Amino acid sequence: MANSVFQVPYPRNEAILTYAPGSLEKDQVLAAYAKMYGETIDVPMRIGNQDVKTGNTEIMCPPHDHKHELGTYHVAAKSNVKEAIDASLKAKKAWSQMAWESRASIFLKAAELIAGPFRSIINAATMLAQSKNIHQAEIDAACEYIDFLKFNAAFMQEIYANQPKNEKGVWNRLSYRPLEGFVYAVSPFNFTAIAGNLCASVAMMGNTVVWKPSDHQVFSANILMQVFREAGLPDGVINMVFGDPEMITNTVLESPDFAGIHYTGSTEVFRNIWRKIGTNIECYRSYPRIVGETGGKDFIIAHPSSNPKEVATGIIRGAFEFQGQKCSAASRVYLPKTKAYEIIEFIKKDLKSIKVGSPENFDNFINAVIHKKAFDRLVNAIEEVKKNKDVEIIAGGNYDDTKGYFIEPTVLVTKDPQYITMKKELFGPLVTIYIYPDIEWSKTLKLVDQTSEYALTGAVYSQNRYALEEALNELENSAGNFYINDKPTGAVVGQQPFGGARGSGTNDKAGSAANLMRWVSPRLIKETFVPANDYRYPFLE
Ligand code: NAD
């Protein structure tokens, strides 16, 4: 054991590469993309020290080219899930007793592997698996994930350094134990960084994990597992299983050693999981930690004092980047009557220049939505709009799934602020605008607050400081991440800790020490140097 108080390297946000024409990074990522596209792979689960192939497989296809097979992955039987739980429990003692700086070192190495030799590979995998253009892949799979790993190591040190005060003759120490048992990580399709962070943040704090990625992210999850292994993560610390989410979850939740869940995904699934944990509560050794970041119905509201071009740009980027499949994507917009026409004209003009297609072609700003179910959900919403006289499609509204699941960026204007697309998370490139009379600014703030069950992100555009103050107060509980004169997406680790309340989650702020605190159970150690040797206090004399 080293006799030293170590200092984690000071974390800085990873610089975003440009992928401009002629750049080395562009050549490298396109070469990696072509190689992966041209081969077919067979992805095993990873349980303990085994690559597990059950023979029961599913096919992986790029959403923008759904007839092309990238390969297969093996899905778990109940017995495999039990093996993953056993493997995580077996690995727990050695892992939790490893010096914290050694654990940090493994994940810092993983960050450098992604920043260097794995950068083009993880970006290409994310482009193929989740249909992200290169910029979206770079800010997610490379930069955000590198940031999560580096900042979390620093947050871990910050947490461990936080110690109680001492009075004379006593030394009080806090030891930040990992949770007793194992943790279950369940990740969504939309961010490679979130998938990697849900399992790695928990493991960094000394826990072992059963990780179930989304069926629609297995291709890039497989690269994350390769990175963990190359970084030196011991077997059994993160066990990766694929397959029927309900069966896997039920099996995990039956275990008395289930210590917590780190979940990101839709609200309804999270509520069901919470219900099941409640039903099983007597069977657990400890009260499980429940951390869930879930859906959103994120807003932009513009004040009459706002700058129309800035608002239009916020809407285009906030609503349509990654096909609107960000939990933070703007999907309901409130424009003042006097500025609405100008803002809408800017939006229409921008949309005319936006191309939809494969991420391999760098001209395309918009790519495919993730799967057929998502495509059908969005097509249904668009077709419903066409039948409703209270809503009008002012841009987009076309779709085509011949080759990939492509939906044109679509803008609706509604006369009914309670119309379904103002309330329900649709998770696609579809944004609805409601135009309010300028004098109803205050009333409209109330409307923004009360329209949806979610409270994830929101943005207000205004040049009037009193209006901003009013919005800050009136919308205090409407968004966990609140943006002033900026789009509501694109939170950066270490700068904008991310999460929302109400129907949007437990708001444990991914990318902050607050999140890591959920994965420890502090033990207080009080040591008295000269113990008392007479029970009588002076007042008894
Ligand atoms: P999803 O709910 O379909 O899936 C999320 C995860 O839950 C996947 O691993 C899936 O396999 C699993 N799952 C599905 N059904 C399950 C069941 N019955 N029991 C247990 N697990 C089950 O979500 P998605 O389509 O992958 O991701 C999109 C959703 O995630 C959106 O609602 C979005 O807002 C949300 N999201 C939220 C955040 C955030 O930080 N708040 C970030 C990203 C995504």
Coordinates of C-alpha atoms and ligand atoms in Angstrom, one line a residue:
M1 CA 0.0 0.0 0.0
A2 CA 1.4 3.4 -0.9
N3 CA 1.6 5.9 1.9
S4 CA 0.3 8.9 0.1
V5 CA -2.7 11.0 -0.5
F6 CA -3.0 10.8 -4.3
Q7 CA -4.4 13.5 -6.5
V8 CA -6.5 12.5 -9.6
P9 CA -5.4 14.3 -12.7
Y10 CA -7.3 17.5 -13.0
P11 CA -10.2 16.8 -15.5
R12 CA -10.8 19.0 -18.5
N13 CA -13.5 18.6 -21.1
E14 CA -12.4 16.7 -24.2
A15 CA -12.1 19.0 -27.2
I16 CA -14.6 18.2 -30.0
L17 CA -12.8 17.2 -33.2
T18 CA -14.2 18.9 -36.3
Y19 CA -14.2 16.2 -39.0
A20 CA -13.8 18.9 -41.6
P21 CA -13.1 17.9 -45.2
G22 CA -9.5 16.6 -45.5
S23 CA -9.0 16.1 -41.8
L24 CA -7.3 13.0 -40.5
E25 CA -10.1 12.2 -38.1
K26 CA -12.6 12.2 -41.0
D27 CA -10.5 9.7 -43.0
Q28 CA -10.1 7.5 -39.9
V29 CA -13.8 7.4 -38.9
L30 CA -15.0 6.7 -42.4
A31 CA -12.4 3.9 -42.8
A32 CA -13.7 2.4 -39.4
Y33 CA -17.3 2.7 -40.6
A34 CA -16.6 1.0 -43.9
K35 CA -14.8 -1.9 -42.2
M36 CA -17.6 -2.4 -39.7
Y37 CA -20.2 -2.2 -42.3
G38 CA -18.4 -4.7 -44.5
E39 CA -18.0 -7.4 -41.8
T40 CA -20.5 -9.4 -39.7
I41 CA -19.8 -9.9 -36.1
D42 CA -21.2 -12.2 -33.4
V43 CA -21.5 -10.4 -30.0
P44 CA -21.3 -12.5 -26.9
M45 CA -22.5 -11.5 -23.5
R46 CA -19.7 -11.0 -20.9
I47 CA -20.3 -12.9 -17.6
G48 CA -17.4 -13.2 -15.1
N49 CA -14.4 -14.4 -17.2
Q50 CA -16.6 -15.9 -19.9
D51 CA -17.7 -14.7 -23.4
V52 CA -21.2 -16.3 -23.3
K53 CA -22.8 -17.4 -26.5
T54 CA -26.2 -19.1 -25.9
G55 CA -27.0 -19.8 -29.6
N56 CA -30.2 -17.8 -29.2
T57 CA -29.4 -14.8 -31.3
E58 CA -30.9 -11.5 -32.6
I59 CA -29.8 -9.5 -35.6
M60 CA -28.3 -6.0 -35.5
C61 CA -29.0 -3.6 -38.4
P62 CA -28.2 0.1 -39.0
P63 CA -31.5 2.1 -38.6
H64 CA -30.6 4.0 -41.8
D65 CA -30.1 0.7 -43.7
H66 CA -32.3 -1.8 -42.0
K67 CA -31.9 -4.6 -44.6
H68 CA -28.2 -4.7 -44.0
E69 CA -27.0 -7.0 -41.2
L70 CA -24.1 -5.9 -39.0
G71 CA -24.2 -9.2 -37.2
T72 CA -25.9 -11.0 -34.3
Y73 CA -25.8 -10.9 -30.5
H74 CA -26.6 -13.7 -28.0
V75 CA -29.5 -13.3 -25.6
A76 CA -29.7 -14.5 -22.1
A77 CA -31.8 -17.3 -20.5
K78 CA -32.8 -16.9 -16.9
S79 CA -29.8 -19.1 -15.9
N80 CA -27.4 -16.6 -17.6
V81 CA -28.8 -13.7 -15.6
K82 CA -28.3 -15.7 -12.4
E83 CA -24.7 -16.4 -13.4
A84 CA -24.2 -12.7 -14.0
I85 CA -25.5 -12.0 -10.5
D86 CA -23.2 -14.7 -9.0
A87 CA -20.2 -13.4 -11.0
S88 CA -20.7 -9.9 -9.7
L89 CA -21.0 -11.1 -6.1
K90 CA -17.9 -13.2 -6.5
A91 CA -15.9 -10.3 -7.9
K92 CA -17.1 -7.9 -5.2
K93 CA -14.7 -8.4 -2.3
A94 CA -11.4 -8.1 -4.3
W95 CA -12.8 -5.2 -6.3
S96 CA -14.2 -3.2 -3.3
Q97 CA -10.9 -3.7 -1.5
M98 CA -8.8 -2.5 -4.4
A99 CA -7.1 0.9 -3.6
W100 CA -9.5 3.6 -5.0
E101 CA -6.7 5.1 -7.0
S102 CA -6.2 1.8 -8.8
R103 CA -9.9 1.7 -9.6
A104 CA -9.7 5.3 -10.8
S105 CA -6.6 4.4 -12.9
I106 CA -8.5 1.7 -14.8
F107 CA -11.2 4.1 -15.8
L108 CA -8.8 6.9 -16.6
K109 CA -7.0 4.5 -18.9
A110 CA -10.4 3.7 -20.5
A111 CA -10.9 7.4 -21.1
E112 CA -7.5 7.7 -22.9
L113 CA -8.2 4.6 -25.0
I114 CA -11.4 6.2 -26.2
A115 CA -9.7 9.5 -26.8
G116 CA -7.0 7.7 -28.8
P117 CA -7.0 4.3 -30.4
F118 CA -10.7 3.6 -29.9
R119 CA -12.0 7.0 -30.9
S120 CA -12.8 6.3 -34.6
I121 CA -14.1 2.8 -33.7
I122 CA -16.5 3.9 -31.0
N123 CA -17.7 6.8 -33.2
A124 CA -18.2 4.6 -36.2
A125 CA -20.0 2.0 -34.1
T126 CA -22.4 4.7 -32.8
M127 CA -23.0 6.0 -36.3
L128 CA -23.9 2.5 -37.4
A129 CA -25.8 1.3 -34.4
Q130 CA -27.8 4.4 -33.5
S131 CA -27.7 6.4 -36.8
K132 CA -25.8 9.4 -35.5
N133 CA -24.0 11.9 -37.8
I134 CA -20.3 12.2 -37.0
H135 CA -20.8 15.4 -34.9
Q136 CA -23.5 13.7 -32.8
A137 CA -21.4 10.5 -32.4
E138 CA -18.3 12.6 -31.5
I139 CA -20.0 14.6 -28.8
D140 CA -21.6 11.5 -27.3
A141 CA -19.5 8.4 -27.7
A142 CA -16.1 10.1 -27.6
C143 CA -16.3 13.5 -25.7
E144 CA -19.1 12.9 -23.3
Y145 CA -17.9 9.5 -22.3
I146 CA -14.3 10.6 -21.9
D147 CA -15.6 13.4 -19.7
F148 CA -17.8 11.1 -17.6
L149 CA -14.8 8.9 -16.9
K150 CA -12.4 11.7 -16.0
F151 CA -14.7 13.9 -14.0
N152 CA -16.1 10.9 -12.1
A153 CA -12.6 10.0 -11.0
A154 CA -12.2 13.5 -9.6
F155 CA -15.6 13.5 -8.0
M156 CA -14.8 10.2 -6.3
Q157 CA -11.7 11.8 -4.8
E158 CA -13.8 14.8 -3.7
I159 CA -16.3 12.6 -2.0
Y160 CA -13.6 10.5 -0.2
A161 CA -11.9 13.7 1.0
N162 CA -15.1 15.0 2.6
Q163 CA -14.6 14.1 6.3
P164 CA -16.3 15.1 9.5
K165 CA -14.8 17.5 12.1
N166 CA -13.0 16.4 15.2
E167 CA -13.1 17.6 18.8
K168 CA -10.3 17.0 21.3
G169 CA -9.3 13.4 21.9
V170 CA -11.5 12.0 19.1
W171 CA -10.8 11.1 15.5
N172 CA -14.0 10.8 13.3
R173 CA -13.6 9.2 9.9
L174 CA -16.0 8.5 7.1
S175 CA -15.4 5.5 5.0
Y176 CA -17.5 5.6 1.7
R177 CA -18.3 1.9 1.4
P178 CA -19.7 0.5 -1.8
L179 CA -23.3 -0.8 -1.5
E180 CA -23.7 -4.3 -0.1
G181 CA -24.7 -6.7 -2.9
F182 CA -24.6 -5.8 -6.6
V183 CA -26.1 -3.0 -8.7
Y184 CA -28.2 -3.3 -11.8
A185 CA -27.6 -0.9 -14.7
V186 CA -30.2 -0.5 -17.4
S187 CA -29.3 1.8 -20.3
P188 CA -31.2 3.3 -23.2
F189 CA -30.4 3.2 -26.9
N190 CA -29.8 6.9 -27.5
F191 CA -26.4 7.7 -25.9
T192 CA -23.3 5.4 -26.0
A193 CA -21.9 7.7 -23.2
I194 CA -25.0 7.1 -21.0
A195 CA -24.7 3.3 -21.5
G196 CA -21.0 3.4 -20.5
N197 CA -21.6 5.7 -17.6
L198 CA -24.5 3.9 -16.0
C199 CA -22.3 0.9 -15.3
A200 CA -18.8 2.5 -15.0
S201 CA -19.8 5.2 -12.5
V202 CA -21.3 2.6 -10.1
A203 CA -18.2 0.3 -10.6
M204 CA -15.8 3.2 -10.0
M205 CA -17.2 3.6 -6.5
G206 CA -16.3 -0.1 -5.7
N207 CA -19.5 -1.8 -6.7
T208 CA -20.0 -4.7 -9.1
V209 CA -22.6 -4.5 -11.7
V210 CA -25.0 -6.5 -13.9
W211 CA -25.5 -4.3 -17.0
K212 CA -28.3 -4.6 -19.5
P213 CA -27.8 -2.4 -22.5
S214 CA -30.7 -1.6 -24.9
D215 CA -31.3 -4.1 -27.7
H216 CA -30.7 -1.2 -30.1
Q217 CA -27.3 -0.2 -28.7
V218 CA -25.6 -3.7 -28.4
F219 CA -23.3 -3.0 -31.4
S220 CA -21.6 0.0 -29.6
A221 CA -22.0 -1.5 -26.1
N222 CA -19.7 -4.3 -27.4
I223 CA -17.0 -1.7 -28.1
L224 CA -17.4 -0.3 -24.6
M225 CA -16.9 -3.8 -23.1
Q226 CA -13.7 -4.2 -25.3
V227 CA -12.4 -0.8 -23.9
F228 CA -13.1 -1.9 -20.3
R229 CA -11.2 -5.1 -20.8
E230 CA -8.3 -3.4 -22.5
A231 CA -8.2 -0.9 -19.7
G232 CA -7.7 -3.7 -17.2
L233 CA -11.1 -4.0 -15.6
P234 CA -11.1 -7.3 -13.7
D235 CA -13.6 -10.0 -14.7
G236 CA -16.9 -9.9 -13.0
V237 CA -16.9 -6.2 -12.1
I238 CA -19.2 -5.3 -15.0
N239 CA -21.2 -8.2 -16.4
M240 CA -23.0 -7.5 -19.7
V241 CA -26.3 -9.4 -20.5
F242 CA -28.6 -9.0 -23.4
G243 CA -32.2 -10.0 -24.1
D244 CA -35.7 -9.9 -22.8
P245 CA -35.7 -6.8 -20.6
E246 CA -38.7 -8.0 -18.5
M247 CA -37.3 -11.4 -17.8
I248 CA -33.8 -10.1 -17.0
T249 CA -35.2 -7.4 -14.7
N250 CA -37.5 -9.7 -12.9
T251 CA -34.7 -12.2 -12.3
V252 CA -32.4 -9.4 -11.0
L253 CA -35.2 -8.0 -8.7
E254 CA -35.7 -11.4 -7.2
S255 CA -32.2 -11.5 -5.7
P256 CA -31.8 -10.6 -2.0
D257 CA -28.4 -9.1 -3.0
F258 CA -30.0 -6.5 -5.3
A259 CA -28.5 -3.2 -3.9
G260 CA -29.7 -0.7 -6.4
I261 CA -30.6 0.2 -10.0
H262 CA -29.0 2.8 -12.2
Y263 CA -31.6 3.3 -14.9
T264 CA -32.0 5.6 -17.9
G265 CA -34.9 5.2 -20.3
S266 CA -38.6 5.9 -20.6
T267 CA -40.8 6.9 -17.7
E268 CA -43.3 4.0 -17.9
V269 CA -40.6 1.3 -17.7
F270 CA -39.1 3.0 -14.7
R271 CA -42.4 3.3 -12.9
N272 CA -42.9 -0.5 -13.5
I273 CA -39.5 -1.3 -12.1
W274 CA -40.1 0.9 -9.1
R275 CA -43.4 -0.9 -8.4
K276 CA -41.7 -4.3 -8.6
I277 CA -39.0 -3.2 -6.2
G278 CA -41.7 -2.0 -3.8
T279 CA -43.5 -5.4 -4.0
N280 CA -40.2 -7.3 -3.3
I281 CA -39.0 -4.9 -0.6
E282 CA -39.1 -7.5 2.2
C283 CA -36.7 -9.8 0.3
Y284 CA -33.8 -7.4 0.1
R285 CA -30.9 -7.1 2.6
S286 CA -30.8 -3.3 2.2
Y287 CA -33.2 -0.7 0.9
P288 CA -32.2 -0.6 -2.8
R289 CA -31.0 2.7 -4.2
I290 CA -33.3 3.7 -7.1
V291 CA -31.8 6.2 -9.6
G292 CA -33.7 6.8 -12.8
E293 CA -33.4 9.5 -15.5
T294 CA -36.5 9.2 -17.7
G295 CA -38.6 11.0 -20.3
G296 CA -39.1 14.6 -21.2
K297 CA -41.4 17.1 -22.9
D298 CA -38.9 19.8 -23.1
F299 CA -39.9 23.4 -23.9
I300 CA -38.6 26.6 -25.5
I301 CA -40.4 29.8 -24.7
A302 CA -39.6 33.0 -26.4
H303 CA -40.4 36.4 -24.9
P304 CA -41.4 39.3 -27.2
S305 CA -38.0 40.8 -26.5
S306 CA -36.1 37.8 -27.9
N307 CA -34.0 37.7 -31.0
P308 CA -35.9 35.8 -33.8
K309 CA -32.8 34.3 -35.5
E310 CA -31.4 33.0 -32.2
V311 CA -34.8 31.5 -31.2
A312 CA -35.1 29.8 -34.6
T313 CA -31.5 28.3 -34.3
G314 CA -32.3 27.1 -30.8
I315 CA -35.4 25.3 -32.2
I316 CA -33.6 23.8 -35.2
R317 CA -30.7 22.4 -33.1
G318 CA -32.7 21.7 -30.0
A319 CA -35.5 19.9 -31.7
F320 CA -33.9 18.1 -34.6
E321 CA -30.3 17.1 -33.8
F322 CA -30.1 13.3 -33.5
Q323 CA -33.6 13.2 -35.0
G324 CA -35.1 14.6 -31.7
Q325 CA -34.1 11.5 -29.9
K326 CA -32.5 13.2 -27.0
C327 CA -34.3 13.2 -23.7
S328 CA -33.6 16.9 -23.6
A329 CA -34.9 17.6 -27.2
A330 CA -37.2 20.6 -27.5
S331 CA -40.6 19.3 -28.6
R332 CA -43.0 22.1 -27.5
V333 CA -42.4 25.7 -28.3
Y334 CA -44.2 28.9 -27.2
L335 CA -43.8 31.9 -29.5
P336 CA -45.1 35.5 -29.0
K337 CA -47.5 36.6 -31.8
T338 CA -45.4 39.6 -32.8
K339 CA -42.3 37.5 -33.4
A340 CA -43.8 34.2 -34.4
Y341 CA -44.0 34.9 -38.2
E342 CA -40.3 36.0 -38.4
I343 CA -39.1 33.0 -36.3
I344 CA -41.1 30.5 -38.4
E345 CA -39.7 32.0 -41.6
F346 CA -36.2 31.5 -40.3
I347 CA -37.0 27.9 -39.4
K348 CA -38.5 27.1 -42.8
K349 CA -35.5 28.6 -44.5
D350 CA -33.1 26.5 -42.4
L351 CA -35.1 23.3 -42.9
K352 CA -34.8 23.8 -46.7
S353 CA -31.0 23.4 -46.4
I354 CA -31.2 20.3 -44.1
K355 CA -30.6 16.9 -45.7
V356 CA -31.8 13.6 -44.4
G357 CA -30.0 10.3 -45.0
S358 CA -27.2 8.0 -43.9
P359 CA -24.5 9.3 -41.4
E360 CA -21.8 7.9 -43.7
N361 CA -22.6 10.9 -46.0
F362 CA -21.4 14.0 -44.1
D363 CA -23.9 16.2 -45.9
N364 CA -26.7 14.7 -43.9
F365 CA -27.7 16.6 -40.7
I366 CA -30.6 14.3 -40.0
N367 CA -30.3 10.5 -40.0
A368 CA -32.8 7.7 -39.3
V369 CA -34.9 7.1 -36.2
I370 CA -33.9 4.1 -34.2
H371 CA -36.3 1.3 -35.2
K372 CA -39.6 0.4 -36.8
K373 CA -41.6 0.9 -33.6
A374 CA -40.3 4.5 -33.3
F375 CA -40.9 5.1 -37.1
D376 CA -44.5 3.8 -36.8
R377 CA -45.2 5.9 -33.6
L378 CA -44.1 9.1 -35.4
V379 CA -45.9 8.3 -38.6
N380 CA -49.1 7.8 -36.6
A381 CA -48.7 11.1 -34.9
I382 CA -48.1 12.9 -38.3
E383 CA -51.2 11.1 -39.8
E384 CA -53.3 12.1 -36.8
V385 CA -52.2 15.7 -37.2
K386 CA -53.3 15.7 -40.9
K387 CA -56.9 14.8 -39.7
N388 CA -57.1 17.5 -37.0
K389 CA -58.2 21.0 -37.8
D390 CA -56.5 22.5 -34.7
V391 CA -53.1 21.6 -35.9
E392 CA -51.2 22.4 -39.1
I393 CA -48.0 21.0 -40.5
I394 CA -45.9 24.0 -41.6
A395 CA -42.8 22.1 -42.5
G396 CA -41.9 18.4 -43.2
G397 CA -44.5 15.7 -42.6
N398 CA -43.0 13.2 -45.0
Y399 CA -41.5 9.9 -44.2
D400 CA -40.0 6.9 -45.9
D401 CA -38.8 3.5 -44.5
T402 CA -37.8 1.8 -47.8
K403 CA -34.1 1.8 -46.9
G404 CA -34.0 3.3 -43.4
Y405 CA -36.4 4.7 -40.9
F406 CA -36.4 8.3 -42.2
I407 CA -38.7 11.0 -40.9
E408 CA -38.5 14.5 -42.3
P409 CA -38.0 17.2 -39.6
T410 CA -41.5 18.3 -39.0
V411 CA -42.9 21.5 -37.5
L412 CA -46.5 21.8 -36.3
V413 CA -48.4 24.8 -35.3
T414 CA -51.4 24.2 -33.0
K415 CA -54.2 26.4 -31.7
D416 CA -54.7 24.1 -28.8
P417 CA -51.9 24.3 -26.2
Q418 CA -53.1 21.0 -24.7
Y419 CA -52.9 19.2 -28.0
I420 CA -51.4 15.7 -27.6
T421 CA -48.1 16.6 -29.3
M422 CA -47.6 19.4 -26.7
K423 CA -47.9 16.9 -23.8
K424 CA -46.7 13.4 -24.9
E425 CA -43.1 12.5 -25.4
L426 CA -42.9 11.3 -29.1
F427 CA -39.1 11.1 -29.2
G428 CA -38.5 12.0 -32.8
P429 CA -37.9 15.0 -35.2
L430 CA -41.3 16.6 -34.5
V431 CA -41.8 19.9 -32.7
T432 CA -45.1 21.7 -32.0
I433 CA -45.4 25.5 -31.8
Y434 CA -48.2 27.3 -29.9
I435 CA -48.4 31.1 -30.6
Y436 CA -49.5 33.2 -27.6
P437 CA -50.7 36.8 -27.5
D438 CA -47.7 39.0 -26.3
I439 CA -49.8 40.3 -23.3
E440 CA -50.3 36.8 -22.1
W441 CA -46.6 36.2 -21.3
S442 CA -47.2 35.5 -17.6
K443 CA -50.2 33.3 -18.3
T444 CA -48.2 31.4 -20.8
L445 CA -45.4 30.7 -18.3
K446 CA -48.1 29.0 -16.1
L447 CA -49.2 27.0 -19.2
V448 CA -45.6 25.8 -19.8
D449 CA -45.4 24.7 -16.2
Q450 CA -48.7 22.9 -16.1
T451 CA -48.9 21.3 -19.6
S452 CA -46.7 18.2 -19.2
E453 CA -46.0 15.6 -16.5
Y454 CA -42.3 16.0 -17.2
A455 CA -39.7 18.4 -15.9
L456 CA -36.4 17.7 -17.6
T457 CA -35.1 20.6 -19.7
G458 CA -36.4 23.9 -20.8
A459 CA -35.2 27.1 -22.4
V460 CA -36.3 30.8 -22.3
Y461 CA -35.2 33.4 -24.8
S462 CA -35.4 37.0 -23.8
Q463 CA -33.4 40.2 -23.8
N464 CA -35.5 41.6 -20.9
R465 CA -34.0 40.8 -17.5
Y466 CA -37.3 41.2 -15.6
A467 CA -39.0 38.7 -18.0
L468 CA -36.1 36.2 -17.4
E469 CA -36.5 36.7 -13.6
E470 CA -40.2 36.0 -13.9
A471 CA -39.5 32.9 -16.0
L472 CA -36.9 31.6 -13.5
N473 CA -39.4 31.9 -10.7
E474 CA -42.5 30.7 -12.4
L475 CA -40.7 27.7 -14.0
E476 CA -38.7 26.8 -10.9
N477 CA -40.0 23.2 -10.9
S478 CA -40.6 22.8 -14.7
A479 CA -37.1 21.8 -15.6
G480 CA -34.0 20.3 -13.9
N481 CA -31.8 21.9 -16.5
F482 CA -32.9 25.4 -17.4
Y483 CA -31.3 27.3 -20.2
I484 CA -31.3 31.1 -20.7
N485 CA -30.9 32.1 -24.3
D486 CA -29.6 28.7 -25.4
K487 CA -31.1 25.5 -26.7
P488 CA -32.2 23.0 -24.0
T489 CA -29.9 20.2 -25.2
G490 CA -26.1 19.4 -25.0
A491 CA -25.3 19.3 -21.3
V492 CA -21.6 19.0 -20.8
V493 CA -20.2 16.8 -17.9
G494 CA -18.7 18.9 -15.2
Q495 CA -20.4 22.1 -16.5
Q496 CA -24.1 21.3 -16.6
P497 CA -24.9 18.3 -14.3
F498 CA -27.9 16.7 -15.9
G499 CA -31.3 15.4 -14.7
G500 CA -34.9 16.4 -14.0
A501 CA -37.7 15.8 -11.5
R502 CA -41.5 15.1 -11.7
G503 CA -42.0 12.4 -14.4
S504 CA -38.5 12.9 -15.7
G505 CA -36.6 11.1 -12.9
T506 CA -35.0 11.1 -9.6
N507 CA -32.8 14.1 -10.6
D508 CA -29.6 12.6 -9.3
K509 CA -27.6 14.7 -11.7
A510 CA -25.4 12.5 -14.0
G511 CA -22.0 14.0 -14.3
S512 CA -21.7 15.2 -10.7
A513 CA -20.6 14.0 -7.3
A514 CA -24.3 13.9 -6.3
N515 CA -24.8 10.9 -8.6
L516 CA -21.8 9.0 -7.3
M517 CA -23.0 9.6 -3.7
R518 CA -25.9 7.3 -4.5
W519 CA -23.5 4.4 -5.0
V520 CA -21.9 4.5 -1.6
S521 CA -23.1 3.8 1.9
P522 CA -20.9 5.8 4.3
R523 CA -19.6 4.2 7.5
L524 CA -18.7 6.6 10.3
I525 CA -15.8 5.5 12.5
K526 CA -15.3 7.3 15.8
E527 CA -12.1 6.6 17.6
T528 CA -11.6 7.8 21.2
F529 CA -7.9 8.0 22.2
V530 CA -8.3 7.9 26.0
P531 CA -11.6 6.1 26.8
A532 CA -13.8 7.0 29.8
N533 CA -13.3 4.7 32.8
D534 CA -16.0 5.8 35.2
Y535 CA -19.7 6.0 34.3
R536 CA -20.5 8.8 36.8
Y537 CA -20.9 12.4 35.4
P538 CA -19.9 15.3 37.6
F539 CA -23.6 16.3 38.2
L540 CA -24.1 13.1 40.2
E541 CA -21.5 14.1 42.8
Ligands
NAD1 P1 -36.8 2.3 -23.2 O1 -37.6 2.7 -22.0 O2 -37.5 1.6 -24.3 O3 -35.6 1.4 -22.8 C1 -34.7 1.7 -21.8 C2 -34.1 0.5 -21.2 O4 -35.1 -0.2 -20.5 C3 -33.6 -0.5 -22.2 O5 -32.4 -1.1 -21.8 C4 -34.7 -1.5 -22.4 O6 -34.4 -2.8 -22.9 C5 -35.2 -1.5 -20.9 N1 -36.6 -2.0 -20.8 C6 -37.6 -1.9 -21.7 N2 -38.7 -2.5 -21.3 C7 -38.4 -3.0 -20.1 C8 -39.2 -3.7 -19.1 N3 -40.5 -4.0 -19.3 N4 -38.6 -4.0 -17.9 C9 -37.3 -3.6 -17.7 N5 -36.5 -3.0 -18.6 C10 -37.1 -2.6 -19.8 O7 -36.1 3.7 -23.7 P2 -35.3 3.9 -25.0 O8 -36.2 4.0 -26.2 O9 -34.1 3.0 -25.0 O10 -34.7 5.4 -24.7 C11 -35.5 6.5 -24.8 C12 -36.1 7.0 -23.5 O11 -35.1 7.2 -22.6 C13 -36.9 8.3 -23.7 O12 -38.0 8.3 -22.9 C14 -35.9 9.3 -23.1 O13 -36.5 10.5 -22.7 C15 -35.2 8.5 -22.1 N6 -33.9 9.1 -21.7 C16 -33.8 9.8 -20.6 C17 -32.6 10.4 -20.3 C18 -32.4 11.3 -19.1 O14 -31.3 11.6 -18.7 N7 -33.5 11.7 -18.5 C19 -31.5 10.2 -21.1 C20 -31.6 9.4 -22.3 C21 -32.9 8.8 -22.6

